[in-house]
Short mmCIF file of C-alpha atoms and ligand atoms in Angstrom, two decimals:
data_model
loop_
_atom_site.label_atom_id
_atom_site.label_comp_id
_atom_site.label_asym_id
_atom_site.label_seq_id
_atom_site.Cartn_x
_atom_site.Cartn_y
_atom_site.Cartn_z
CA MET A 166 -120.01 -136.87 14.69
CA ARG A 167 -119.87 -138.39 18.12
CA ARG A 168 -120.48 -135.29 21.14
CA GLN A 169 -117.36 -136.18 23.16
CA ILE A 170 -118.67 -136.88 27.08
CA VAL A 171 -116.43 -136.09 30.22
CA ILE A 172 -118.64 -138.24 33.00
CA GLY A 173 -117.41 -137.55 36.41
CA ASN A 174 -117.70 -140.50 38.55
CA TRP A 175 -117.50 -138.92 42.37
CA LYS A 176 -117.45 -142.66 43.70
CA MET A 177 -118.91 -142.82 47.34
CA ASN A 178 -117.13 -139.72 48.55
CA GLY A 179 -117.65 -136.03 49.76
CA SER A 180 -120.46 -134.96 52.09
CA VAL A 181 -123.37 -131.49 52.07
CA THR A 182 -120.62 -129.04 52.00
CA ALA A 183 -117.37 -130.61 50.47
CA ASN A 184 -120.04 -131.55 46.99
CA SER A 185 -121.98 -128.67 46.90
CA GLU A 186 -118.51 -126.53 46.47
CA LEU A 187 -117.12 -129.05 44.47
CA LEU A 188 -119.59 -128.45 42.04
CA ALA A 189 -119.83 -125.12 42.80
CA GLU A 190 -115.86 -124.86 41.92
CA ILE A 191 -116.86 -126.22 38.50
CA LEU A 192 -119.52 -124.55 37.63
CA ASP A 193 -117.68 -121.57 37.95
CA GLN A 194 -114.88 -122.63 35.54
CA TRP A 195 -117.32 -124.59 33.01
CA THR A 196 -119.16 -121.29 32.41
CA GLY A 197 -120.42 -120.77 28.59
CA VAL A 198 -121.74 -122.57 25.89
CA HIS A 199 -118.81 -126.06 25.26
CA GLN A 200 -118.83 -128.66 22.84
CA ALA A 201 -118.18 -131.42 25.06
CA GLU A 202 -120.72 -132.35 27.25
CA VAL A 203 -120.19 -132.77 30.93
CA ALA A 204 -121.68 -134.81 33.84
CA VAL A 205 -120.93 -136.03 37.46
CA CYS A 206 -121.87 -138.27 39.69
CA PRO A 207 -122.30 -138.19 42.75
CA PRO A 208 -123.61 -140.34 45.93
CA TYR A 209 -127.31 -141.24 45.73
CA PRO A 210 -128.18 -138.99 48.99
CA TYR A 211 -126.32 -135.62 47.36
CA LEU A 212 -127.98 -136.27 44.13
CA ALA A 213 -131.61 -133.92 44.96
CA ALA A 214 -129.37 -131.31 46.04
CA ALA A 215 -127.17 -130.85 42.72
CA ALA A 216 -129.83 -131.02 40.71
CA VAL A 217 -130.97 -127.75 42.40
CA GLN A 218 -127.54 -126.42 42.18
CA LEU A 219 -126.67 -127.52 38.29
CA ASP A 220 -130.72 -126.39 36.70
CA ASN A 221 -129.74 -124.50 34.35
CA SER A 222 -126.39 -125.22 34.12
CA ASN A 223 -124.33 -127.02 31.57
CA VAL A 224 -123.38 -129.67 33.80
CA GLY A 225 -125.17 -133.03 33.40
CA LEU A 226 -126.00 -135.36 36.36
CA GLY A 227 -125.86 -138.69 36.24
CA ALA A 228 -126.16 -142.14 39.63
CA GLN A 229 -123.54 -144.87 40.14
CA ASP A 230 -126.24 -147.03 40.11
CA ILE A 231 -130.08 -148.24 39.26
CA SER A 232 -132.23 -151.58 40.48
CA THR A 233 -133.43 -153.73 38.43
CA GLN A 234 -137.21 -153.22 39.75
CA SER A 235 -139.25 -150.01 39.43
CA SER A 236 -140.52 -149.71 43.03
CA GLY A 237 -141.86 -151.58 46.15
CA ALA A 238 -140.08 -154.39 49.02
CA TYR A 239 -136.73 -153.46 47.75
CA THR A 240 -134.75 -152.21 51.04
CA GLY A 241 -131.94 -150.04 49.81
CA GLU A 242 -132.51 -149.58 46.40
CA ILE A 243 -132.64 -147.04 43.93
CA SER A 244 -135.52 -147.20 41.12
CA GLY A 245 -135.01 -145.47 37.84
CA ASP A 246 -138.41 -143.49 38.08
CA MET A 247 -136.42 -142.13 41.44
CA LEU A 248 -133.84 -140.95 39.88
CA THR A 249 -135.85 -139.06 37.05
CA ASP A 250 -137.53 -138.41 39.74
CA VAL A 251 -134.64 -135.98 41.16
CA GLY A 252 -133.21 -134.86 38.13
CA CYS A 253 -130.40 -137.57 36.85
CA ARG A 254 -129.78 -138.24 33.37
CA TYR A 255 -127.70 -140.93 33.29
CA VAL A 256 -126.55 -144.07 35.01
CA LEU A 257 -123.40 -146.06 35.36
CA VAL A 258 -124.29 -149.66 35.65
CA GLY A 259 -122.13 -152.70 35.81
CA HIS A 260 -118.78 -150.16 36.95
CA SER A 261 -115.89 -153.06 37.88
CA GLU A 262 -116.70 -152.05 41.23
CA ARG A 263 -119.84 -153.19 41.49
CA ARG A 264 -119.09 -156.87 39.35
CA GLU A 265 -116.31 -157.27 41.66
CA TYR A 266 -117.64 -155.93 45.02
CA HIS A 267 -121.18 -156.44 45.09
CA GLY A 268 -121.25 -159.85 42.33
CA GLU A 269 -123.18 -157.87 39.98
CA THR A 270 -123.13 -160.54 36.63
CA SER A 271 -123.54 -159.47 33.12
CA GLU A 272 -126.67 -160.72 33.11
CA LEU A 273 -127.69 -158.50 35.94
CA VAL A 274 -125.72 -156.44 34.37
CA ALA A 275 -127.64 -155.93 31.03
CA GLU A 276 -131.16 -155.88 32.65
CA LYS A 277 -129.86 -152.64 34.65
CA PHE A 278 -129.20 -151.48 31.13
CA GLN A 279 -132.83 -152.20 30.25
CA ALA A 280 -134.04 -150.49 33.35
CA ALA A 281 -131.79 -147.43 32.46
CA LEU A 282 -133.64 -147.54 29.23
CA ASP A 283 -137.31 -148.18 29.99
CA LYS A 284 -136.97 -145.08 32.23
CA GLY A 285 -135.80 -142.60 29.20
CA LEU A 286 -132.34 -142.60 31.23
CA THR A 287 -128.72 -142.73 29.51
CA PRO A 288 -127.36 -146.09 30.60
CA VAL A 289 -123.02 -145.87 30.79
CA LEU A 290 -122.31 -149.51 30.22
CA CYS A 291 -118.64 -150.23 31.96
CA VAL A 292 -116.89 -152.97 30.37
CA GLY A 293 -113.03 -154.25 30.93
CA GLU A 294 -110.39 -156.58 31.66
CA THR A 295 -108.31 -157.82 34.46
CA LEU A 296 -104.92 -157.12 34.91
CA ALA A 297 -105.14 -161.06 34.67
CA GLU A 298 -106.83 -161.26 32.08
CA ARG A 299 -105.37 -158.95 29.61
CA GLU A 300 -101.83 -161.07 30.76
CA ASN A 301 -103.57 -163.90 29.42
CA GLY A 302 -104.28 -162.55 26.29
CA LYS A 303 -107.86 -162.75 26.97
CA THR A 304 -108.84 -159.20 26.75
CA PHE A 305 -111.31 -159.11 23.31
CA ASP A 306 -112.92 -162.56 24.80
CA VAL A 307 -113.81 -160.96 28.50
CA ILE A 308 -115.36 -157.82 26.94
CA GLY A 309 -116.78 -159.25 24.55
CA GLN A 310 -118.86 -161.46 27.06
CA GLN A 311 -119.57 -158.35 29.09
CA LEU A 312 -121.05 -156.94 25.76
CA LEU A 313 -122.49 -159.88 24.27
CA ALA A 314 -124.44 -160.08 27.43
CA VAL A 315 -126.69 -156.68 26.78
CA VAL A 316 -127.08 -157.04 22.96
CA GLU A 317 -128.81 -160.06 24.29
CA HIS A 318 -130.85 -158.56 26.49
CA CYS A 319 -131.67 -155.01 25.14
CA GLY A 320 -131.25 -155.37 20.89
CA LEU A 321 -128.73 -153.40 19.48
CA PRO A 322 -130.80 -151.05 18.69
CA GLY A 323 -131.02 -150.73 22.51
CA VAL A 324 -127.56 -150.95 23.08
CA ALA A 325 -126.98 -148.36 20.76
CA LYS A 326 -129.17 -145.40 23.18
CA GLY A 327 -126.63 -145.91 25.63
CA ILE A 328 -122.60 -144.94 26.31
CA ILE A 329 -120.02 -147.55 26.50
CA ALA A 330 -117.08 -146.68 29.20
CA TYR A 331 -113.98 -148.74 28.70
CA GLU A 332 -112.06 -148.89 32.21
CA PRO A 333 -109.12 -151.97 32.30
CA VAL A 334 -109.55 -152.83 35.77
CA TRP A 335 -105.49 -152.72 36.48
CA ALA A 336 -105.64 -148.80 35.50
CA ILE A 337 -108.89 -147.88 38.24
CA GLY A 338 -107.66 -145.50 40.87
CA THR A 339 -103.36 -147.16 40.31
CA GLY A 340 -101.99 -144.13 38.47
CA LYS A 341 -101.68 -146.85 35.40
CA THR A 342 -103.21 -145.22 33.23
CA ALA A 343 -103.94 -147.63 29.28
CA THR A 344 -101.66 -146.05 26.83
CA PRO A 345 -104.06 -144.33 24.27
CA GLU A 346 -102.72 -146.56 21.57
CA MET A 347 -103.55 -150.09 23.78
CA ALA A 348 -107.50 -147.92 24.30
CA GLN A 349 -107.90 -147.09 21.08
CA ASP A 350 -107.27 -150.78 20.21
CA VAL A 351 -109.71 -151.77 22.63
CA HIS A 352 -111.89 -149.42 21.50
CA SER A 353 -112.06 -149.94 18.21
CA TYR A 354 -112.95 -153.74 18.86
CA ILE A 355 -115.54 -152.89 20.72
CA ARG A 356 -117.25 -150.67 17.73
CA GLU A 357 -116.49 -153.53 15.46
CA VAL A 358 -118.84 -155.90 18.06
CA LEU A 359 -121.82 -153.20 18.13
CA GLY A 360 -121.65 -153.32 14.28
CA PRO A 361 -123.25 -150.04 12.37
CA GLU A 362 -125.43 -149.41 14.79
CA GLY A 363 -122.46 -148.86 16.86
CA ASP A 364 -120.99 -146.01 14.77
CA GLN A 365 -122.45 -143.27 16.91
CA MET A 366 -122.03 -144.28 20.16
CA ARG A 367 -119.77 -142.76 22.58
CA ILE A 368 -117.36 -145.04 23.80
CA LEU A 369 -115.11 -143.60 26.62
CA TYR A 370 -111.71 -144.74 28.86
CA GLY A 371 -111.87 -144.80 32.25
CA GLY A 372 -108.68 -146.02 34.58
CA SER A 373 -106.57 -143.06 36.05
CA VAL A 374 -106.83 -140.45 33.45
CA LYS A 375 -105.75 -137.36 34.69
CA PRO A 376 -105.54 -133.91 32.75
CA ASP A 377 -101.75 -134.79 31.62
CA SER A 378 -102.88 -138.03 29.87
CA ALA A 379 -106.27 -136.67 28.72
CA GLU A 380 -105.29 -135.22 25.65
CA GLY A 381 -103.46 -138.10 23.70
CA LEU A 382 -106.08 -140.39 24.83
CA PHE A 383 -108.74 -137.61 23.09
CA GLY A 384 -106.68 -137.90 20.42
CA GLN A 385 -107.53 -141.19 19.23
CA LYS A 386 -110.07 -141.80 16.43
CA ASP A 387 -112.49 -144.00 18.46
CA ILE A 388 -112.01 -142.20 22.24
CA ASP A 389 -115.12 -140.44 22.50
CA GLY A 390 -114.27 -138.90 26.08
CA ALA A 391 -113.48 -139.80 29.38
CA LEU A 392 -115.58 -141.61 32.47
CA VAL A 393 -112.98 -139.98 35.31
CA GLY A 394 -113.09 -141.19 39.52
CA GLY A 395 -110.11 -140.14 41.22
CA ALA A 396 -109.15 -136.82 39.14
CA SER A 397 -113.65 -135.39 38.86
CA LEU A 398 -113.13 -135.15 42.99
CA LYS A 399 -110.57 -131.22 41.63
CA ALA A 400 -112.52 -129.30 40.14
CA GLU A 401 -109.31 -127.58 38.19
CA ASP A 402 -108.64 -131.02 37.23
CA PHE A 403 -111.70 -132.32 36.25
CA VAL A 404 -112.29 -129.40 33.73
CA ALA A 405 -108.82 -129.49 32.57
CA ILE A 406 -109.98 -132.96 31.37
CA CYS A 407 -113.22 -131.86 29.94
CA ARG A 408 -111.36 -128.81 28.37
CA ALA A 409 -109.18 -131.44 26.72
CA ALA A 410 -112.31 -132.84 25.16
CA GLU A 411 -113.54 -130.07 23.25
P1 PGA B 96 -110.01 -144.05 38.60
O1 PGA B 96 -111.56 -144.68 38.50
O2 PGA B 96 -109.80 -142.49 37.68
O3 PGA B 96 -110.11 -143.24 39.97
O4 PGA B 96 -108.91 -144.72 38.26
C1 PGA B 96 -112.10 -144.23 36.99
C2 PGA B 96 -113.47 -144.96 37.35
O5 PGA B 96 -113.75 -146.01 38.03
O6 PGA B 96 -114.51 -144.93 36.67
#
């Protein structure tokens, strides 16, 4: 049985006040014991305060990126030890915005995935095709390559310790969600690539997930939750998506 998980990716949004209010609202609305696992990924400067706020709650903490290095002269980087030190359990790697705006290659993403595993963090590997790649029939090729780079570097048993998020680039922040069937096709392909090791892995869908699209997506057999951007910034919407995962 794979436990459903919903992760909020706050990206570069918020402030001290706004983020603590958002968290307080989420905690207010997500009390008690739940079947679904829930986590949020605030920007770096807010992680430590969020960890204090989330202490003893049923909402986990994650970061949006990780350095491949452990410590030292790497200006601007944040290591896995620092993330665990402030209470993170998850970290996103290979988000399409990092691949696109920061030139992250699949090889670098694979190193980040391993860096997270080395420090006991659960990496959430983001993969996904652009609109042009989809229109040219390249979806499976692109996703296969993004996955294989990590499999080659970390091995299948290593990959199986993480979580995969399928996020079609054309659906991120655009309001265009893949239909549940389109997403299911890719999720089942990802599971096929991972073989038996992948049976227990959680594969999340991401890309304009909203309360009204969540249920249909979560009804698919290979969709184990969501990575949520925009809608994770509104407690009511985020919690509605978490409820749909139960
Ligand atoms: P979105 O972002 O929900 O705003 O499309 C998802 C993501 O980029 O993780």
